[in-house]
């Protein structure tokens, strides 16, 4: 590590960040270097947390608990566990890593069913947030004019959480539901492949309903995804090789007719073209309410993505009056300890 750092100085006598990244990539055992934008910075080397300061000093820190569990194995006990594969994710008690979807960089998936290769459990995708990642809205996406006035909605967080960013940064990430909100029976909320999408729901009811999953789990809580979390998900997708479930190039800022299947809202996860980083239905099934508002009179609520009949992209932000509609659903975020 020290050799890699010493080889990264520029002619002006300071460390060149781009050169440092390239030298670190060539250093055996190093993971997660693309997130470095300034010094000091932290990287993981063979499981150890290593800090590089502005003067090029390398300090080896703690050895985190890594890979205590194997994909498919439910985490038990009274503590969430840390898992590392091309990045780090927190696996909450009561969940297992989905076999074959254990790579953080590609969208690590967890399920509340062990060895869920048949996709029958509730599934969520980890969105990593590094220390250097700005936690804020992105107002550059195609959007309605008033969206730059966006603010967090009220009372969307679980009772145990008072600050969204703090909760996310404490564990360096959050989970987004892999699928649009689904319904089993009359009022059981699920995030499952092939579920009936929970449409025809108002924004206020969606906000309340989103908190109803895993209420007996002390280690993870659900909520309606916020506008910032949606944008952080978009940033995560944009930072990866952007191909959909069919291998086709995917741009979250541009709509694609193949993701907008006409005829009505289909069951969740129905369209492999509308899958990226292991997340489904961001653009083409139902439009989705989020926990975000604006100051625009009778249309104060905001939804994201597109639906089966629209020409909107996954990153699109739009205004609505918050009522129930047969083409509008919602999506969850999971907070973990």
CSV table of C-alpha atoms in Angstrom, one decimal:
chain,number,residue,atom,x,y,z
A,1,UNK,CA,0.0,0.0,0.0
A,2,UNK,CA,2.8,2.4,0.9
A,3,UNK,CA,4.5,1.7,-2.4
A,4,UNK,CA,1.3,2.3,-4.3
A,5,UNK,CA,0.9,5.7,-2.5
A,6,UNK,CA,4.5,6.8,-3.1
A,7,UNK,CA,4.2,6.0,-6.8
A,8,UNK,CA,1.2,8.4,-7.0
A,9,UNK,CA,2.9,11.7,-6.5
A,10,UNK,CA,2.6,14.3,-9.3
A,11,UNK,CA,5.2,16.8,-10.4
A,12,UNK,CA,3.8,19.4,-8.0
A,13,UNK,CA,4.8,17.2,-5.0
A,14,UNK,CA,1.2,16.2,-4.1
A,15,UNK,CA,-0.7,12.9,-4.5
A,16,UNK,CA,-2.6,12.7,-7.8
A,17,UNK,CA,-5.9,11.1,-6.9
A,18,UNK,CA,-6.4,9.5,-10.3
A,19,UNK,CA,-2.9,8.0,-10.3
A,20,UNK,CA,-3.5,6.7,-6.8
A,21,UNK,CA,-6.7,5.0,-7.8
A,22,UNK,CA,-4.9,3.2,-10.7
A,23,UNK,CA,-2.0,2.2,-8.5
A,24,UNK,CA,-4.4,0.9,-5.8
A,25,UNK,CA,-6.3,-1.2,-8.4
A,26,UNK,CA,-3.0,-2.9,-9.3
A,27,UNK,CA,-2.4,-3.7,-5.6
A,28,UNK,CA,-3.4,-7.2,-4.6
A,29,UNK,CA,-6.2,-7.4,-2.0
A,30,UNK,CA,-7.5,-3.8,-2.4
A,31,UNK,CA,-11.3,-3.3,-3.0
A,32,UNK,CA,-13.4,-0.2,-3.5
A,33,UNK,CA,-11.1,2.5,-4.9
A,34,UNK,CA,-13.4,4.3,-7.3
A,35,UNK,CA,-15.2,6.1,-4.5
A,36,UNK,CA,-12.0,8.0,-3.5
A,37,UNK,CA,-12.4,11.7,-4.4
A,38,UNK,CA,-10.0,13.3,-1.9
A,39,UNK,CA,-7.7,12.5,1.0
A,40,UNK,CA,-7.9,11.3,3.7
A,41,UNK,CA,-9.6,8.2,2.3
A,42,UNK,CA,-10.3,4.7,3.5
A,43,UNK,CA,-10.0,1.5,1.5
A,44,UNK,CA,-10.2,-2.2,2.4
A,45,UNK,CA,-7.2,-4.4,1.9
A,46,UNK,CA,-7.6,-8.1,2.6
A,47,UNK,CA,-10.4,-7.2,5.0
A,48,UNK,CA,-8.4,-4.6,6.9
A,49,UNK,CA,-9.5,-0.9,7.0
A,50,UNK,CA,-6.6,1.2,5.7
A,51,UNK,CA,-6.5,5.0,5.8
A,52,UNK,CA,-4.4,7.1,3.5
A,53,UNK,CA,-3.9,10.7,4.7
A,54,UNK,CA,-3.0,13.9,2.8
A,55,UNK,CA,0.7,13.4,3.4
A,56,UNK,CA,0.7,9.9,2.0
A,57,UNK,CA,0.8,8.1,5.4
A,58,UNK,CA,-0.8,4.7,5.4
A,59,UNK,CA,-2.5,3.5,8.6
A,60,UNK,CA,-3.8,0.0,9.1
A,61,UNK,CA,-7.0,0.0,11.2
A,62,UNK,CA,-9.5,-2.6,12.4
A,63,UNK,CA,-10.2,-5.9,10.8
A,64,UNK,CA,-14.0,-6.0,10.3
A,65,UNK,CA,-16.1,-9.1,10.8
A,66,UNK,CA,-16.3,-10.3,7.2
A,67,UNK,CA,-18.1,-13.1,5.5
A,68,UNK,CA,-19.2,-14.8,8.7
A,69,UNK,CA,-22.1,-16.1,6.6
A,70,UNK,CA,-22.4,-17.8,3.3
A,71,UNK,CA,-25.0,-16.9,0.6
A,72,UNK,CA,-28.3,-18.6,1.3
A,73,UNK,CA,-27.7,-18.7,5.1
A,74,UNK,CA,-30.2,-16.8,7.3
A,75,UNK,CA,-28.5,-14.5,9.8
A,76,UNK,CA,-29.6,-15.4,13.3
A,77,UNK,CA,-28.9,-14.2,16.8
A,78,UNK,CA,-29.1,-10.6,18.1
A,79,UNK,CA,-26.7,-8.8,15.7
A,80,UNK,CA,-26.6,-7.9,12.0
A,81,UNK,CA,-23.5,-9.2,10.2
A,82,UNK,CA,-21.1,-7.6,7.7
A,83,UNK,CA,-20.4,-9.2,4.4
A,84,UNK,CA,-17.8,-8.1,1.8
A,85,UNK,CA,-17.5,-8.9,-1.8
A,86,UNK,CA,-16.4,-6.0,-4.0
A,87,UNK,CA,-17.8,-3.7,-1.3
A,88,UNK,CA,-19.4,-4.1,2.1
A,89,UNK,CA,-23.0,-4.7,3.0
A,90,UNK,CA,-24.8,-5.2,6.3
A,91,UNK,CA,-26.9,-8.3,6.3
A,92,UNK,CA,-29.8,-8.0,8.8
A,93,UNK,CA,-31.0,-10.7,11.2
A,94,UNK,CA,-33.7,-12.7,9.6
A,95,UNK,CA,-32.3,-12.4,6.1
A,96,UNK,CA,-30.0,-14.3,3.8
A,97,UNK,CA,-27.9,-13.2,0.8
A,98,UNK,CA,-29.5,-14.5,-2.4
A,99,UNK,CA,-27.2,-17.1,-3.9
A,100,UNK,CA,-25.7,-15.7,-7.2
A,101,UNK,CA,-26.5,-12.1,-6.2
A,102,UNK,CA,-23.8,-11.6,-3.6
A,103,UNK,CA,-21.6,-9.0,-5.3
A,104,UNK,CA,-22.1,-5.5,-3.8
A,105,UNK,CA,-20.9,-3.7,-6.9
A,106,UNK,CA,-23.5,-5.5,-9.0
A,107,UNK,CA,-26.4,-5.1,-6.5
A,108,UNK,CA,-26.3,-7.5,-3.6
A,109,UNK,CA,-29.7,-9.0,-2.9
A,110,UNK,CA,-31.1,-10.3,0.4
A,111,UNK,CA,-34.2,-12.4,1.0
A,112,UNK,CA,-36.1,-13.4,4.2
A,113,UNK,CA,-36.2,-16.9,2.9
A,114,UNK,CA,-33.1,-19.1,3.0
A,115,UNK,CA,-31.5,-20.2,-0.3
A,116,UNK,CA,-34.2,-18.3,-2.1
A,117,UNK,CA,-33.2,-19.4,-5.6
A,118,UNK,CA,-36.9,-19.8,-6.5
A,119,UNK,CA,-37.5,-16.1,-5.6
A,120,UNK,CA,-40.4,-16.7,-3.2
A,121,UNK,CA,-39.2,-14.4,-0.4
A,122,UNK,CA,-39.2,-10.7,0.2
A,123,UNK,CA,-36.1,-9.3,-1.5
A,124,UNK,CA,-34.1,-6.1,-1.2
A,125,UNK,CA,-31.0,-4.7,-2.9
A,126,UNK,CA,-28.2,-3.0,-1.0
A,127,UNK,CA,-27.3,0.6,-2.0
A,128,UNK,CA,-23.8,1.3,-0.6
A,129,UNK,CA,-23.1,4.9,0.6
A,130,UNK,CA,-19.4,5.7,1.1
A,131,UNK,CA,-18.2,8.4,3.5
A,132,UNK,CA,-17.3,10.6,0.6
A,133,UNK,CA,-20.7,10.3,-1.1
A,134,UNK,CA,-22.7,13.6,-0.9
A,135,UNK,CA,-26.2,12.7,0.5
A,136,UNK,CA,-28.5,15.0,-1.4
A,137,UNK,CA,-31.1,15.3,-4.2
A,138,UNK,CA,-30.1,15.4,-7.8
A,139,UNK,CA,-32.1,18.1,-9.6
A,140,UNK,CA,-30.4,17.5,-12.9
A,141,UNK,CA,-32.7,14.7,-14.0
A,142,UNK,CA,-35.5,15.3,-16.5
A,143,UNK,CA,-38.2,16.6,-14.2
A,144,UNK,CA,-41.0,19.0,-13.7
A,145,UNK,CA,-39.9,22.6,-13.0
A,146,UNK,CA,-41.1,22.8,-9.4
A,147,UNK,CA,-39.1,19.7,-8.3
A,148,UNK,CA,-36.1,21.9,-7.4
A,149,UNK,CA,-38.3,23.0,-4.5
A,150,UNK,CA,-38.5,19.4,-3.2
A,151,UNK,CA,-38.4,18.7,0.5
A,152,UNK,CA,-38.7,15.6,2.7
A,153,UNK,CA,-42.2,14.6,3.5
A,154,UNK,CA,-43.4,14.5,7.1
A,155,UNK,CA,-43.7,11.3,9.3
A,156,UNK,CA,-42.3,8.9,6.7
A,157,UNK,CA,-39.5,7.5,8.9
A,158,UNK,CA,-40.0,4.5,11.2
A,159,UNK,CA,-40.6,5.6,14.8
A,160,UNK,CA,-37.1,4.5,15.9
A,161,UNK,CA,-35.3,6.7,13.4
A,162,UNK,CA,-35.2,10.5,13.6
A,163,UNK,CA,-32.6,11.3,10.9
A,164,UNK,CA,-32.5,9.5,7.6
A,165,UNK,CA,-29.0,10.4,6.6
A,166,UNK,CA,-27.6,9.6,10.0
A,167,UNK,CA,-29.2,6.2,9.9
A,168,UNK,CA,-27.9,5.5,6.4
A,169,UNK,CA,-24.4,6.7,7.1
A,170,UNK,CA,-24.1,4.7,10.3
A,171,UNK,CA,-24.1,1.5,8.3
A,172,UNK,CA,-22.9,3.0,5.0
A,173,UNK,CA,-26.0,2.1,3.0
A,174,UNK,CA,-29.6,1.1,2.9
A,175,UNK,CA,-31.8,-1.4,1.1
A,176,UNK,CA,-34.3,-0.6,-1.7
A,177,UNK,CA,-37.1,-3.1,-2.3
A,178,UNK,CA,-36.1,-5.2,-5.3
A,179,UNK,CA,-39.7,-4.9,-6.7
A,180,UNK,CA,-42.5,-2.4,-6.5
A,181,UNK,CA,-44.7,-2.8,-3.5
A,182,UNK,CA,-46.8,-5.9,-3.7
A,183,UNK,CA,-49.9,-7.1,-1.9
A,184,UNK,CA,-50.8,-10.6,-0.7
A,185,UNK,CA,-54.4,-11.1,0.5
A,186,UNK,CA,-56.1,-7.9,1.5
A,187,UNK,CA,-53.3,-5.9,3.2
A,188,UNK,CA,-50.1,-7.9,3.5
A,189,UNK,CA,-47.2,-5.9,2.1
A,190,UNK,CA,-44.5,-7.8,0.1
A,191,UNK,CA,-41.5,-7.2,-2.1
A,192,UNK,CA,-41.7,-10.4,-4.1
A,193,UNK,CA,-41.3,-11.4,-7.8
A,194,UNK,CA,-44.7,-12.1,-9.4
A,195,UNK,CA,-46.7,-10.3,-6.7
A,196,UNK,CA,-49.8,-8.3,-7.4
A,197,UNK,CA,-48.5,-4.7,-7.5
A,198,UNK,CA,-50.1,-2.6,-4.7
A,199,UNK,CA,-51.6,0.1,-6.9
A,200,UNK,CA,-54.7,2.4,-6.4
A,201,UNK,CA,-53.2,3.7,-3.1
A,202,UNK,CA,-52.9,7.3,-2.0
A,203,UNK,CA,-49.5,8.8,-1.1
A,204,UNK,CA,-50.5,9.1,2.6
A,205,UNK,CA,-51.7,5.5,2.8
A,206,UNK,CA,-48.5,4.3,1.1
A,207,UNK,CA,-46.4,6.2,3.6
A,208,UNK,CA,-48.3,4.5,6.5
A,209,UNK,CA,-48.3,1.1,4.8
A,210,UNK,CA,-44.6,1.2,4.0
A,211,UNK,CA,-43.8,1.0,7.8
A,212,UNK,CA,-45.8,-2.2,8.3
A,213,UNK,CA,-43.2,-4.7,7.2
A,214,UNK,CA,-40.9,-6.4,9.7
A,215,UNK,CA,-42.4,-4.6,12.7
A,216,UNK,CA,-41.2,-7.5,14.9
A,217,UNK,CA,-37.6,-7.3,13.7
A,218,UNK,CA,-35.5,-5.2,16.0
A,219,UNK,CA,-32.7,-5.0,13.5
A,220,UNK,CA,-34.4,-3.6,10.4
A,221,UNK,CA,-37.3,-1.2,9.7
A,222,UNK,CA,-39.1,-0.4,6.5
A,223,UNK,CA,-40.3,3.0,5.2
A,224,UNK,CA,-41.4,4.7,2.0
A,225,UNK,CA,-38.3,5.4,0.0
A,226,UNK,CA,-37.3,9.1,0.1
A,227,UNK,CA,-36.4,11.3,-2.8
A,228,UNK,CA,-32.8,11.4,-1.8
A,229,UNK,CA,-32.7,7.6,-1.5
A,230,UNK,CA,-34.2,7.4,-5.0
A,231,UNK,CA,-31.4,9.7,-6.3
A,232,UNK,CA,-28.7,7.7,-4.5
A,233,UNK,CA,-30.1,4.6,-6.1
A,234,UNK,CA,-29.9,6.3,-9.5
A,235,UNK,CA,-26.3,7.3,-8.8
A,236,UNK,CA,-25.4,3.7,-7.8
A,237,UNK,CA,-26.9,2.4,-11.1
A,238,UNK,CA,-25.1,5.1,-13.1
A,239,UNK,CA,-21.7,4.2,-11.6
A,240,UNK,CA,-21.9,0.6,-12.8
A,241,UNK,CA,-21.9,-1.1,-16.2
A,242,UNK,CA,-25.4,-0.3,-17.2
A,243,UNK,CA,-27.0,-3.3,-18.8
A,244,UNK,CA,-30.5,-4.6,-18.2
A,245,UNK,CA,-31.7,-8.1,-17.5
A,246,UNK,CA,-31.5,-8.9,-21.2
A,247,UNK,CA,-27.9,-7.6,-21.6
A,248,UNK,CA,-29.0,-4.4,-23.3
A,249,UNK,CA,-27.5,-1.1,-22.5
A,250,UNK,CA,-29.5,0.9,-19.9
A,251,UNK,CA,-29.5,4.6,-19.2
A,252,UNK,CA,-31.6,5.7,-16.2
A,253,UNK,CA,-32.1,9.2,-17.7
A,254,UNK,CA,-33.6,8.1,-21.0
A,255,UNK,CA,-36.8,6.2,-21.5
A,256,UNK,CA,-37.0,3.0,-23.6
A,257,UNK,CA,-40.2,1.8,-25.1
A,258,UNK,CA,-39.2,-1.8,-24.4
A,259,UNK,CA,-39.5,-1.1,-20.7
A,260,UNK,CA,-43.0,0.4,-21.0
A,261,UNK,CA,-45.2,-2.6,-21.6
A,262,UNK,CA,-48.6,-1.2,-22.5
A,263,UNK,CA,-51.9,-2.6,-21.4
A,264,UNK,CA,-51.8,-2.0,-17.7
A,265,UNK,CA,-49.8,-2.7,-14.5
A,266,UNK,CA,-48.3,-6.2,-14.7
A,267,UNK,CA,-47.2,-8.3,-11.7
A,268,UNK,CA,-43.9,-7.3,-10.2
A,269,UNK,CA,-40.6,-8.3,-11.9
A,270,UNK,CA,-42.4,-9.2,-15.1
A,271,UNK,CA,-40.0,-7.4,-17.5
A,272,UNK,CA,-36.3,-8.3,-17.6
A,273,UNK,CA,-35.7,-5.3,-19.7
A,274,UNK,CA,-36.7,-3.2,-16.7
A,275,UNK,CA,-34.1,-4.7,-14.5
A,276,UNK,CA,-30.8,-3.1,-13.6
A,277,UNK,CA,-28.4,-3.7,-10.7
A,278,UNK,CA,-30.8,-6.5,-9.7
A,279,UNK,CA,-33.7,-3.9,-9.2
A,280,UNK,CA,-36.9,-4.3,-11.2
A,281,UNK,CA,-39.7,-2.0,-12.3
A,282,UNK,CA,-38.0,1.3,-11.9
A,283,UNK,CA,-39.3,2.6,-15.2
A,284,UNK,CA,-42.0,0.7,-16.9
A,285,UNK,CA,-44.7,-0.9,-14.7
A,286,UNK,CA,-46.3,1.5,-12.1
A,287,UNK,CA,-45.4,5.0,-11.3
A,288,UNK,CA,-44.2,5.2,-7.7
A,289,UNK,CA,-45.0,7.6,-4.8
A,290,UNK,CA,-42.0,8.5,-2.6
A,291,UNK,CA,-41.6,10.4,0.7
A,292,UNK,CA,-41.0,13.8,-1.0
A,293,UNK,CA,-43.1,16.9,-1.4
A,294,UNK,CA,-42.9,20.3,-3.0
A,295,UNK,CA,-44.5,23.7,-2.6
A,296,UNK,CA,-46.7,23.5,-5.7
A,297,UNK,CA,-50.2,24.2,-4.5
A,298,UNK,CA,-52.7,21.3,-5.2
A,299,UNK,CA,-50.0,19.0,-6.5
A,300,UNK,CA,-47.6,18.8,-3.5
A,301,UNK,CA,-46.6,15.1,-3.8
A,302,UNK,CA,-43.9,13.6,-5.9
A,303,UNK,CA,-43.5,10.3,-7.7
A,304,UNK,CA,-40.6,8.8,-9.5
A,305,UNK,CA,-39.9,6.7,-12.6
A,306,UNK,CA,-42.3,5.8,-15.3
A,307,UNK,CA,-45.3,3.5,-15.8
A,308,UNK,CA,-46.5,1.1,-18.5
A,309,UNK,CA,-48.1,3.9,-20.6
A,310,UNK,CA,-45.6,6.7,-20.1
A,311,UNK,CA,-42.4,7.8,-21.9
A,312,UNK,CA,-40.6,8.7,-18.6
A,313,UNK,CA,-37.2,7.4,-17.5
A,314,UNK,CA,-36.3,5.7,-14.2
A,315,UNK,CA,-34.9,9.0,-12.8
A,316,UNK,CA,-37.9,11.1,-13.7
A,317,UNK,CA,-39.6,13.2,-11.0
A,318,UNK,CA,-43.2,14.3,-11.3
A,319,UNK,CA,-45.8,16.0,-9.3
A,320,UNK,CA,-49.2,14.7,-8.2
A,321,UNK,CA,-52.1,15.5,-5.9
A,322,UNK,CA,-51.5,12.3,-3.8
A,323,UNK,CA,-54.7,10.5,-4.7
A,324,UNK,CA,-55.0,6.8,-5.4
A,325,UNK,CA,-54.7,5.8,-9.1
A,326,UNK,CA,-54.6,2.4,-10.8
A,327,UNK,CA,-51.1,3.2,-12.4
A,328,UNK,CA,-49.5,4.4,-9.1
A,329,UNK,CA,-47.7,2.2,-6.6
A,330,UNK,CA,-44.8,2.8,-4.2
A,331,UNK,CA,-41.4,1.3,-3.2
A,332,UNK,CA,-39.7,0.6,0.1
A,333,UNK,CA,-36.4,1.4,1.8
A,334,UNK,CA,-35.0,-0.8,4.6
A,335,UNK,CA,-33.0,0.8,7.4
A,336,UNK,CA,-30.6,-1.6,9.3
A,337,UNK,CA,-28.5,-1.2,12.4
